[in-house]
Short mmCIF file of C-alpha atoms in Angstrom, two decimals:
data_model
loop_
_atom_site.label_atom_id
_atom_site.label_comp_id
_atom_site.label_asym_id
_atom_site.label_seq_id
_atom_site.Cartn_x
_atom_site.Cartn_y
_atom_site.Cartn_z
CA MET A 263 -3.25 7.01 -1.14
CA ILE A 264 -0.04 9.41 -1.11
CA GLU A 265 2.51 8.60 2.01
CA CYS A 266 4.28 12.06 2.14
CA THR A 267 4.03 15.70 0.88
CA SER A 268 7.88 15.34 -0.95
CA PHE A 269 9.99 12.39 -1.54
CA ILE A 270 13.27 12.50 -1.91
CA GLY A 271 13.09 16.39 -2.22
CA ILE A 272 10.70 16.80 -4.96
CA PRO A 273 7.42 18.14 -3.42
CA LEU A 274 4.14 15.80 -3.87
CA ARG A 275 1.44 18.34 -2.85
CA THR A 276 -0.23 19.15 -5.83
CA GLN A 277 -1.11 16.75 -8.97
CA SER A 278 1.25 18.24 -11.63
CA GLN A 279 4.49 17.36 -9.02
CA ARG A 280 3.17 14.15 -9.05
CA ARG A 281 3.25 13.29 -12.75
CA ARG A 282 6.43 15.14 -12.73
CA LEU A 283 7.74 11.86 -10.50
CA VAL A 284 5.87 9.68 -13.13
CA LEU A 285 7.22 11.06 -16.11
CA GLY A 286 11.09 11.13 -14.24
CA TYR A 287 10.61 8.17 -12.99
CA TYR A 288 9.71 6.76 -16.71
CA ALA A 289 12.92 9.11 -17.96
CA LEU A 290 15.16 7.42 -15.73
CA LEU A 291 13.47 4.22 -16.47
CA ALA A 292 14.82 4.55 -20.10
CA ILE A 293 18.01 6.27 -19.79
CA PHE A 294 18.61 2.80 -17.61
CA PHE A 295 16.78 0.87 -20.44
CA VAL A 296 18.03 2.78 -23.47
CA PRO A 297 22.40 1.67 -23.25
CA LEU A 298 21.29 -2.14 -21.75
CA PHE A 299 19.57 -2.56 -25.32
CA VAL A 300 21.45 -0.67 -27.79
CA LEU A 301 24.59 -2.74 -25.59
CA GLY A 302 22.71 -6.13 -25.62
CA LYS A 303 25.51 -6.77 -22.98
CA PRO A 304 23.18 -6.83 -19.98
CA ILE A 305 24.49 -8.27 -16.36
CA LEU A 306 22.82 -10.32 -14.27
CA PHE A 307 23.26 -8.81 -11.37
CA THR A 308 22.50 -5.05 -12.66
CA LEU A 309 19.74 -6.86 -13.51
CA ILE A 310 18.44 -7.76 -10.06
CA ALA A 311 19.96 -4.85 -8.45
CA GLN A 312 17.60 -1.97 -10.90
CA THR A 313 14.49 -4.14 -10.68
CA LEU A 314 14.55 -4.28 -7.01
CA THR A 315 15.33 -0.85 -6.76
CA LEU A 316 13.45 0.81 -9.61
CA GLY A 317 10.89 -1.40 -9.16
CA GLY A 318 9.92 -0.34 -5.48
CA ILE A 319 11.27 3.02 -6.00
CA LEU A 320 7.27 4.20 -5.88
CA GLY A 321 6.47 2.71 -2.83
CA GLY A 322 3.11 0.65 -3.15
CA ILE A 323 4.42 -3.28 -2.86
CA ARG A 324 6.72 -2.45 -0.11
CA ALA A 325 7.05 0.98 2.29
CA GLY A 326 9.53 3.16 2.00
CA GLY A 327 7.55 5.32 -1.60
CA PRO A 328 5.51 7.79 -1.50
CA VAL A 329 2.60 5.50 -2.10
CA LYS A 330 1.95 3.19 1.51
CA PRO A 331 1.84 -0.27 0.87
CA TYR A 332 -0.74 -2.08 -1.20
CA GLY A 333 -1.27 -4.51 1.53
CA GLY A 334 0.15 -6.13 5.10
CA GLY A 335 -1.11 -9.62 5.45
CA SER A 336 -3.48 -11.47 7.58
CA ALA A 337 -3.89 -14.32 8.86
CA ASP A 338 -8.09 -14.69 7.21
CA HIS A 339 -7.05 -15.86 3.72
CA ASP A 340 -4.81 -19.24 5.33
CA ALA A 341 -7.66 -20.12 7.51
CA SER A 342 -10.33 -22.81 6.57
CA SER A 343 -13.10 -21.68 5.49
CA LEU A 344 -14.91 -22.81 8.60
CA LEU A 345 -13.15 -20.38 10.91
CA THR A 346 -13.21 -17.32 8.74
CA LEU A 347 -16.96 -17.19 9.46
CA ASN A 348 -17.64 -14.49 11.33
CA LEU A 349 -19.79 -15.57 14.08
CA GLU A 350 -19.19 -13.24 16.55
CA GLY A 351 -20.92 -10.20 14.35
CA LYS A 352 -17.59 -8.27 15.17
CA ARG A 353 -16.46 -6.04 11.92
CA ARG A 354 -13.48 -6.93 10.35
CA ARG A 355 -11.71 -4.23 9.15
CA GLY A 356 -9.71 -4.61 4.98
CA MET A 357 -7.11 -6.68 4.49
CA SER A 358 -4.35 -3.77 4.96
CA PRO A 359 -3.62 -2.29 8.36
CA TRP A 360 -2.08 1.34 5.95
CA LEU A 361 -4.80 1.63 4.36
CA ASP A 362 -8.59 2.76 4.86
CA GLU A 363 -11.98 1.46 2.66
CA ARG A 364 -11.52 4.32 0.04
CA GLU A 365 -7.40 3.78 -0.11
CA GLN A 366 -8.18 0.39 -0.71
CA ALA A 367 -10.67 1.02 -3.50
CA GLU A 368 -9.04 3.07 -5.17
CA ARG A 369 -5.73 0.45 -4.65
CA ASP A 370 -7.65 -1.43 -6.85
CA HIS A 371 -9.49 0.32 -9.56
CA ALA A 372 -5.04 1.69 -9.97
CA HIS A 373 -4.61 -2.18 -10.31
CA TYR A 374 -7.20 -2.90 -13.13
CA LEU A 375 -6.71 1.06 -14.87
CA ALA A 376 -2.63 -0.59 -14.58
CA TYR A 377 -3.77 -4.25 -16.30
CA LYS A 378 -6.08 -2.26 -18.78
CA ILE A 379 -2.82 -0.61 -20.01
CA LEU A 380 -0.36 -3.29 -19.68
CA ARG A 381 -2.80 -5.54 -22.00
CA TRP A 382 -1.29 -3.03 -24.68
CA VAL A 383 2.09 -2.69 -23.71
CA LEU A 384 2.36 -6.94 -23.54
CA GLY A 385 0.68 -6.92 -26.54
CA MET A 386 2.52 -4.46 -28.52
CA THR A 387 6.00 -5.51 -27.29
CA ALA A 388 5.46 -9.49 -27.84
CA VAL A 389 4.02 -8.48 -31.71
CA ALA A 390 7.12 -6.36 -32.38
CA TYR A 391 9.24 -8.65 -30.61
CA LEU A 392 7.74 -11.40 -33.08
CA VAL A 393 8.22 -9.07 -36.19
CA ALA A 394 12.02 -8.32 -35.50
CA VAL A 395 12.79 -11.97 -34.61
CA GLN A 396 11.78 -12.60 -38.09
CA PHE A 397 14.29 -10.27 -39.77
CA SER A 398 17.22 -9.98 -37.76
CA LYS A 399 17.08 -13.17 -34.26
CA ALA A 400 21.01 -12.77 -33.78
CA TRP A 401 20.54 -8.97 -32.84
CA LEU A 402 17.45 -9.22 -30.71
CA GLU A 403 18.64 -12.32 -28.98
CA PRO A 404 21.28 -10.78 -26.33
CA ARG A 405 18.50 -7.61 -26.36
CA ALA A 406 15.80 -9.99 -24.93
CA SER A 407 16.56 -9.79 -21.23
CA ALA A 408 16.72 -6.40 -21.04
CA LEU A 409 13.11 -6.11 -23.13
CA LEU A 410 12.04 -8.55 -20.45
CA TRP A 411 13.35 -6.45 -17.39
CA MET A 412 12.32 -3.63 -19.01
CA LEU A 413 8.73 -5.67 -19.23
CA LEU A 414 9.38 -6.39 -15.80
CA VAL A 415 9.96 -3.44 -14.28
CA VAL A 416 7.20 -1.39 -15.92
CA VAL A 417 4.57 -4.31 -14.56
CA LEU A 418 5.91 -3.07 -10.90
CA GLY A 419 5.67 0.28 -10.78
CA LEU A 420 2.69 0.70 -13.25
CA PRO A 421 0.08 0.53 -10.68
CA GLN A 422 2.09 2.80 -8.55
CA SER A 423 2.42 5.45 -11.61
CA VAL A 424 -1.05 5.08 -11.36
CA ILE A 425 -1.77 5.63 -8.22
CA LEU A 426 1.12 9.59 -8.26
CA TRP A 427 -1.06 10.13 -11.84
CA ASN A 428 -4.71 10.42 -10.74
CA GLU A 429 -4.63 11.27 -7.33
CA ALA A 430 -6.50 14.29 -6.56
CA PRO A 431 -4.75 17.24 -4.61
CA LEU A 432 -3.92 16.07 -0.69
CA GLU A 433 -5.97 18.82 1.30
CA THR A 434 -3.98 20.22 4.55
CA GLU A 435 -6.18 21.08 7.64
CA CYS A 436 -5.85 24.25 6.84
CA GLU A 437 -7.43 23.90 3.58
CA THR A 438 -10.14 21.65 5.01
CA ASN A 439 -11.15 24.54 7.34
CA LEU A 440 -12.20 26.71 4.20
CA ASN A 441 -13.39 24.22 2.50
CA THR A 442 -15.49 23.35 5.61
CA ALA A 443 -16.83 27.41 5.83
CA ALA A 444 -17.35 27.38 2.40
CA THR A 445 -19.67 24.18 2.75
CA LEU A 446 -21.86 25.95 4.94
CA MET B 262 -31.86 7.48 -10.16
CA GLY B 263 -27.99 7.05 -10.23
CA ASN B 264 -25.38 6.17 -7.20
CA GLU B 265 -25.22 9.69 -5.90
CA ILE B 266 -25.93 9.55 -1.80
CA HIS B 267 -26.42 12.81 -0.07
CA ASN B 268 -24.87 13.62 3.57
CA ARG B 269 -24.54 15.27 5.56
CA ILE B 270 -21.25 15.16 7.23
CA ALA B 271 -19.34 18.22 6.98
CA VAL B 272 -22.43 20.79 8.57
CA LEU B 273 -21.99 17.88 11.66
CA ARG B 274 -18.46 18.00 12.17
CA ALA B 275 -18.17 22.37 12.10
CA GLU B 276 -21.71 22.42 14.06
CA ARG B 277 -19.63 20.08 16.49
CA GLY B 278 -16.67 22.14 16.08
CA ILE B 279 -13.93 18.95 15.00
CA SER B 280 -11.61 18.64 12.69
CA ARG B 281 -11.48 16.21 9.41
CA GLN B 282 -8.41 14.70 11.90
CA GLU B 283 -10.33 14.16 14.76
CA LEU B 284 -13.34 12.58 12.76
CA ALA B 285 -11.25 10.56 10.30
CA ASP B 286 -8.82 9.56 13.95
CA ALA B 287 -12.37 8.53 15.28
CA LEU B 288 -12.92 6.25 12.62
CA GLY B 289 -10.00 4.90 11.94
CA VAL B 290 -9.84 6.22 8.62
CA ASN B 291 -7.22 8.56 6.25
CA TYR B 292 -8.35 12.25 7.44
CA GLN B 293 -8.36 13.22 3.53
CA THR B 294 -11.07 10.22 3.37
CA ILE B 295 -13.53 12.45 5.72
CA GLY B 296 -12.93 14.66 2.43
CA PHE B 297 -13.59 12.79 0.24
CA LEU B 298 -17.15 12.15 1.75
CA GLU B 299 -17.90 14.90 2.43
CA ARG B 300 -17.35 16.53 -1.30
CA GLY B 301 -19.53 13.21 -2.28
CA ASP B 302 -16.56 11.69 -3.96
CA TYR B 303 -16.90 8.57 -1.81
CA ASN B 304 -19.33 6.73 -0.77
CA PRO B 305 -18.94 4.64 2.02
CA SER B 306 -19.60 1.34 3.17
CA LEU B 307 -22.28 -0.10 5.11
CA ALA B 308 -19.68 0.04 8.06
CA LEU B 309 -18.09 3.76 7.53
CA ALA B 310 -21.55 4.45 7.72
CA MET B 311 -23.19 2.91 10.95
CA ASP B 312 -19.68 4.21 12.11
CA LEU B 313 -20.74 7.67 11.35
CA SER B 314 -23.84 7.46 12.67
CA GLY B 315 -22.36 5.69 16.11
CA TYR B 316 -20.33 8.69 16.13
CA PHE B 317 -22.97 11.69 15.21
CA LYS B 318 -24.99 9.40 17.40
CA LEU B 319 -27.62 10.06 14.74
CA PRO B 320 -29.80 7.77 12.30
CA ILE B 321 -27.75 7.10 9.28
CA GLU B 322 -30.75 8.41 7.18
CA ALA B 323 -30.32 11.92 9.21
CA ILE B 324 -26.68 12.14 7.46
CA PHE B 325 -27.34 9.98 4.48
CA SER B 326 -29.97 10.76 1.91
CA ARG B 327 -30.80 9.75 -1.50
CA GLU B 328 -32.33 13.21 -2.24
CA PRO B 329 -30.40 16.61 -1.68
CA PHE B 330 -30.42 17.73 2.02
CA ARG B 331 -32.02 21.01 2.28
CA PRO B 332 -30.63 23.97 4.52
CA LEU B 333 -30.43 23.24 7.81
CA SER B 334 -31.44 27.21 8.38
CA GLU B 335 -34.54 26.43 5.87
CA LEU B 336 -35.46 23.62 8.30
CA VAL B 337 -34.90 25.27 11.16
CA TYR B 338 -36.78 29.00 9.97
CA ALA B 339 -39.60 26.32 8.50
CA ARG B 340 -39.93 25.08 12.44
CA ASN B 341 -39.60 28.36 14.16
CA GLY B 342 -41.55 30.36 11.45
CA SER B 343 -44.32 33.28 12.23
CA ASP B 344 -47.00 30.55 11.90
CA GLY B 345 -45.36 28.07 14.29
CA GLU B 346 -46.23 25.05 11.94
CA THR B 347 -43.79 22.79 12.29
CA VAL B 348 -42.83 21.59 8.80
CA LYS B 349 -40.90 18.04 8.73
CA GLU B 350 -38.42 17.49 6.12
CA SER B 351 -39.17 16.76 2.39
CA LYS B 352 -37.76 13.37 1.19
#
């Protein structure tokens, strides 16, 4: 699932290096979020620009990041059910031109894990917001957009973060040969 | 019985002297996926198993098994043993 062995100069070969990138990503997110939340005057244009930048910086939803793009579109879903019948018996490749079947399974599992995390994140944020609104509505109201922005970026980047966090260390062909020799 | 499937991909690949990258290219998968298959960390779809079977020109049951494979050296030695008996691989 990992596209490259380094990203903006950060090596990504080992799991610990990738985990450091994830931690760095959330630290960057916090650096952007805290002033926005404290000042309470987010500018819409800045929020959109930051969402586009930070939401897709890890890849997944678009090419260019360390995680391969999740999909690539297929005309199969647009066709009617009759047209999608596999009458020729010819095997279809997966839905993604970027990912093989293992990577697609990994992508799906990462989204499931991200959903499980998001259940808590969204739930706790909603409860915290509802409680806070009872005490200081005037203080919270201008900060709501910053909070929503933070949630949006987290939603966009979480599956990629899960993949980067969990992906096993990448093997080079040299290591592969050594492993095969060891297996035999 | 769990979901465990054993395979001989690493042995077959080494026998034929092909790299993971070459096998991956032939099957249209990432070379890391070959590593996952060889280590038993990933069970292939039926389509990929049939592709492997076609690539190695072997029946699927010669590549994949629900039971652990006996080492090839043991099988070969049993076939060429002093008693001349051919021992079938136990399933």
